[in-house]
Coordinates of N, CA, C and O in Angstrom, one line a residue:
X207 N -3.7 82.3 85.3 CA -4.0 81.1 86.0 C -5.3 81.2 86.8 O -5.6 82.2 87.5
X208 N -5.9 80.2 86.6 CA -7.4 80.4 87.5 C -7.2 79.7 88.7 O -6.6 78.6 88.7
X209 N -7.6 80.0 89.7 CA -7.4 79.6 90.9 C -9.1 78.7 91.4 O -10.1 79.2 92.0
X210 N -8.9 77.7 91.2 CA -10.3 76.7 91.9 C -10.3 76.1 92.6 O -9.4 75.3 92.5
X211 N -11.3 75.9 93.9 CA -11.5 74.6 94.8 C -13.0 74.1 94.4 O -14.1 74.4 93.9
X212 N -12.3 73.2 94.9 CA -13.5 72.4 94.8 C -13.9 71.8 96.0 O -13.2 70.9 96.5
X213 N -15.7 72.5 96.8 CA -16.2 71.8 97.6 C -16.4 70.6 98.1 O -17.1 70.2 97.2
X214 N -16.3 69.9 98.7 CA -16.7 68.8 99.4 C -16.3 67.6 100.7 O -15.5 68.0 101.5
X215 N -16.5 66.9 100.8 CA -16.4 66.1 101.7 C -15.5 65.1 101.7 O -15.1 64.4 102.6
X216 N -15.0 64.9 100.1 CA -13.9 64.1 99.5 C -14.5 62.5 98.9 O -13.9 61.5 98.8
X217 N -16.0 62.7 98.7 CA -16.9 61.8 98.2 C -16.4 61.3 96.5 O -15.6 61.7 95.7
X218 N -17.3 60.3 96.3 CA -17.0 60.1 94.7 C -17.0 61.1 94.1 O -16.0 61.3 93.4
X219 N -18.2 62.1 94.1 CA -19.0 63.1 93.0 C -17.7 64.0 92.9 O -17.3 64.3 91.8
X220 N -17.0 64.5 94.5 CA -16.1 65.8 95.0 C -15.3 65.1 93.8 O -15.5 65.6 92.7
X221 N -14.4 64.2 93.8 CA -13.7 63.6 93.1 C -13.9 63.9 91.8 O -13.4 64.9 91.2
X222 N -14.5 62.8 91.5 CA -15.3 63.2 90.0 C -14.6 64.4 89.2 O -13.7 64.5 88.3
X223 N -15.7 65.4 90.0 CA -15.5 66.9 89.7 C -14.2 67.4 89.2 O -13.9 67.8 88.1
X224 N -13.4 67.3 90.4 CA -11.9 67.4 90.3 C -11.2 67.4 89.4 O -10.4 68.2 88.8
X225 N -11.6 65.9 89.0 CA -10.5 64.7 87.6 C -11.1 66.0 85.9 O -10.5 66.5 84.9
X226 N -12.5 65.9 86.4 CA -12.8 66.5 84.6 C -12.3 68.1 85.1 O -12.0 68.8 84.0
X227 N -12.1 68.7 86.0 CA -12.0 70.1 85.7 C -10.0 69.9 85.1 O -9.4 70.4 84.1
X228 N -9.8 69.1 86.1 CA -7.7 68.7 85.9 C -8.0 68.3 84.3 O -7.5 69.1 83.5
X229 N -8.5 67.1 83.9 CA -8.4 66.7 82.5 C -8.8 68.0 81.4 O -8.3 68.4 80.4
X230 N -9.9 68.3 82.1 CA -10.1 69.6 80.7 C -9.2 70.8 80.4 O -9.0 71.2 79.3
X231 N -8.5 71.3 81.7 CA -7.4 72.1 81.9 C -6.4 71.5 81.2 O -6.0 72.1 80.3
X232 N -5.8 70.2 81.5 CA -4.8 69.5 80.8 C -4.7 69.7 79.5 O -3.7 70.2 79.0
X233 N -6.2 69.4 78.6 CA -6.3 68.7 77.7 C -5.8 70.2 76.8 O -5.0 70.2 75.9
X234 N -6.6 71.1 77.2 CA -6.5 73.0 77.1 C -5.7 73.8 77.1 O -5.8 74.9 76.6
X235 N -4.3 73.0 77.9 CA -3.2 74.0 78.0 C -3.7 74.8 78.6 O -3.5 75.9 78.1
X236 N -4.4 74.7 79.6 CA -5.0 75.8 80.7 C -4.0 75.8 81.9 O -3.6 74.7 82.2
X237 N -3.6 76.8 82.5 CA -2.6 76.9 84.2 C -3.9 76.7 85.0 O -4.8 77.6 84.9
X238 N -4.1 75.6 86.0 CA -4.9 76.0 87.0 C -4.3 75.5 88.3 O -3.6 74.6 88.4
X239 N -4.9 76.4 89.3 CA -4.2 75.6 90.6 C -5.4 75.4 91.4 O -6.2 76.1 92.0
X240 N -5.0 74.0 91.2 CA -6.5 73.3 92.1 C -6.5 72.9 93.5 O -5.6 72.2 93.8
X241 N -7.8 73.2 94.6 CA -7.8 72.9 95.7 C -8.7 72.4 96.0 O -9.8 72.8 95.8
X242 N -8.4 71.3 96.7 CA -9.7 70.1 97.4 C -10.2 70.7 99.1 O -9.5 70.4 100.1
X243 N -11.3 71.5 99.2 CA -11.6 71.6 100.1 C -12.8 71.0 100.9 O -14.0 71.2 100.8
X244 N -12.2 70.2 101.7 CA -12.6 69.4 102.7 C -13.7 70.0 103.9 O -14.8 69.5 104.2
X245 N -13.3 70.6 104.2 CA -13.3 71.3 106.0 C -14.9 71.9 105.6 O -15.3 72.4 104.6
X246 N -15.5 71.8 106.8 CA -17.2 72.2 107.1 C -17.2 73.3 107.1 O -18.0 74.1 106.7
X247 N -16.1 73.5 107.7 CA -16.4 75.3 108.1 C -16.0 76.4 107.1 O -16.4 77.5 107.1
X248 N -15.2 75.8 106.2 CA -15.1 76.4 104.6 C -15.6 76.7 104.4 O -16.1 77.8 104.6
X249 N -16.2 74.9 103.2 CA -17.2 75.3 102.8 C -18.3 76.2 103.4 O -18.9 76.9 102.6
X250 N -18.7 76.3 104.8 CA -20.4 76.8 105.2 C -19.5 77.9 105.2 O -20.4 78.7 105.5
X251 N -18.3 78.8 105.0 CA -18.5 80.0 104.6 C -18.9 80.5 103.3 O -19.7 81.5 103.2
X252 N -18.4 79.7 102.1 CA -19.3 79.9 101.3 C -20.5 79.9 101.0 O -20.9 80.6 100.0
X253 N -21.3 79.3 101.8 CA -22.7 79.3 101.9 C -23.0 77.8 101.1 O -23.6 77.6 100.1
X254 N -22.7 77.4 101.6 CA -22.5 76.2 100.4 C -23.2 74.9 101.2 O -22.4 74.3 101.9
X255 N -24.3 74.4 101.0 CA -25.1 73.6 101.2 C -25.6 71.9 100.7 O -26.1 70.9 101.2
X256 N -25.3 72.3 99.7 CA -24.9 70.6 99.0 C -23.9 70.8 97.9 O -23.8 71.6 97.0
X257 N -23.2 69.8 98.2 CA -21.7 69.7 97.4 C -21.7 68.1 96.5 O -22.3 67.0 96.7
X258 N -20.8 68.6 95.2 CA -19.5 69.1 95.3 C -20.4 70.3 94.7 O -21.6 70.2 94.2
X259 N -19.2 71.8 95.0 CA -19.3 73.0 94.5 C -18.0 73.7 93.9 O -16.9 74.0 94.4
X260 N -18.4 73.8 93.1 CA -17.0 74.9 92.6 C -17.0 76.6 92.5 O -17.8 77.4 92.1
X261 N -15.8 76.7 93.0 CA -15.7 78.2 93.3 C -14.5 78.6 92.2 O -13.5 77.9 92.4
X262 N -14.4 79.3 91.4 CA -13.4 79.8 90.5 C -13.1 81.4 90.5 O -14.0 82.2 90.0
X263 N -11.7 81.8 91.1 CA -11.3 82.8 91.4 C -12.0 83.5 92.7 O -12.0 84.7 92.9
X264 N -12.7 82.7 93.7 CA -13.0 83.1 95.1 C -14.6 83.4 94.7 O -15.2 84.0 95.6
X265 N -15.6 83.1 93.6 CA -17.0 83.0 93.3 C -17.4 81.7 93.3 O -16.5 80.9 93.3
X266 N -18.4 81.5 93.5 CA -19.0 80.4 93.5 C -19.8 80.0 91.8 O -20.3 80.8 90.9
X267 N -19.7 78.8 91.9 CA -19.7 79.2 90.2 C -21.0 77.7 90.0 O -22.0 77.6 89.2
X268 N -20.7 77.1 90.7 CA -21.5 75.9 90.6 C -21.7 75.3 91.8 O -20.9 75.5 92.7
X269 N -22.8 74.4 92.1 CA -23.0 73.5 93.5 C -24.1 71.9 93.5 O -24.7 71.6 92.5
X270 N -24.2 71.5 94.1 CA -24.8 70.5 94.2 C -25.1 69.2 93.1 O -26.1 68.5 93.1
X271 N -24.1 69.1 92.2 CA -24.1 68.2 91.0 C -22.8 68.1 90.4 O -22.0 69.1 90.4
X272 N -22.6 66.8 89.9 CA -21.2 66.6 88.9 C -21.1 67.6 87.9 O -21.6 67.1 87.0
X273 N -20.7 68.6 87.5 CA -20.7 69.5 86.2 C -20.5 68.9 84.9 O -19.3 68.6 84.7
X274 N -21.2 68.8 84.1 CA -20.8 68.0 83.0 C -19.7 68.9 82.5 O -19.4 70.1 82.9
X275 N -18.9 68.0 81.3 CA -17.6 68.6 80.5 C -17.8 69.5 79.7 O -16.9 70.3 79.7
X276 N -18.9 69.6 78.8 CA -19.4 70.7 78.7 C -19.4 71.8 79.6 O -18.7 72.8 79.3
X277 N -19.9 71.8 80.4 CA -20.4 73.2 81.2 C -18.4 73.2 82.1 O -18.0 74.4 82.4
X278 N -17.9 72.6 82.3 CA -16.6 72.7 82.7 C -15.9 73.9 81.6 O -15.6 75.1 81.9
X279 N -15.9 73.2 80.1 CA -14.5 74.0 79.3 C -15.4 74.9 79.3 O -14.8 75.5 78.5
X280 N -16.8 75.8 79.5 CA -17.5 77.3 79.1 C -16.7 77.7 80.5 O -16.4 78.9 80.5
X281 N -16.3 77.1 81.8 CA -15.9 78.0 82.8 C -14.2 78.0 82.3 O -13.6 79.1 82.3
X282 N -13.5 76.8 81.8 CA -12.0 77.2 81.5 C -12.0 78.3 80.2 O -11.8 79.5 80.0
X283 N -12.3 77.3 79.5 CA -12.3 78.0 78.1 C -13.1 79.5 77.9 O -12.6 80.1 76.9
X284 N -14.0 80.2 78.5 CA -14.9 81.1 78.7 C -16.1 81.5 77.7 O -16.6 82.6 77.4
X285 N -16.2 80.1 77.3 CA -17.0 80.2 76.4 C -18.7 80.5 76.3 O -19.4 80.6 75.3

């Protein structure tokens, strides 16, 4: 099971983000357990500067843009 949050402030984009990583996992028969992280002082531990950001397995993997569905299933799928 991969363990992901997802940065942000709870904006459309944070959102967004969220629905395609949950749908691509769905769609994949992937286990993920997903978390919406809100809180400032989180994220700025990550270093994390413009959101949304995704962090998968405690890395930071992506930041400041919607991720397309593409570039989502290369992080589920590990392609």
């Amino acid at each position: 099971m991969k363990n992901i949050k997802v940065l942000g402030s709870g904006c459309t984009n944070c959102k967004t983000t969220a629905q395609i990583i949950i749908d691509i996992a769905q769609a994949n028969q992937i286990e993920i357990d997903l978390e919406k992280v809100t809180d400032l002082s989180q994220i700025m531990a990550y270093g994390v500067m413009s959101t949304p950001a995704v962090i998968i397995d405690e890395q930071l993997i992506h930041k400041g843009s919607v991720p397309n569905r593409e570039l989502v299933e290369s992080w589920l799928l590990g392609e």
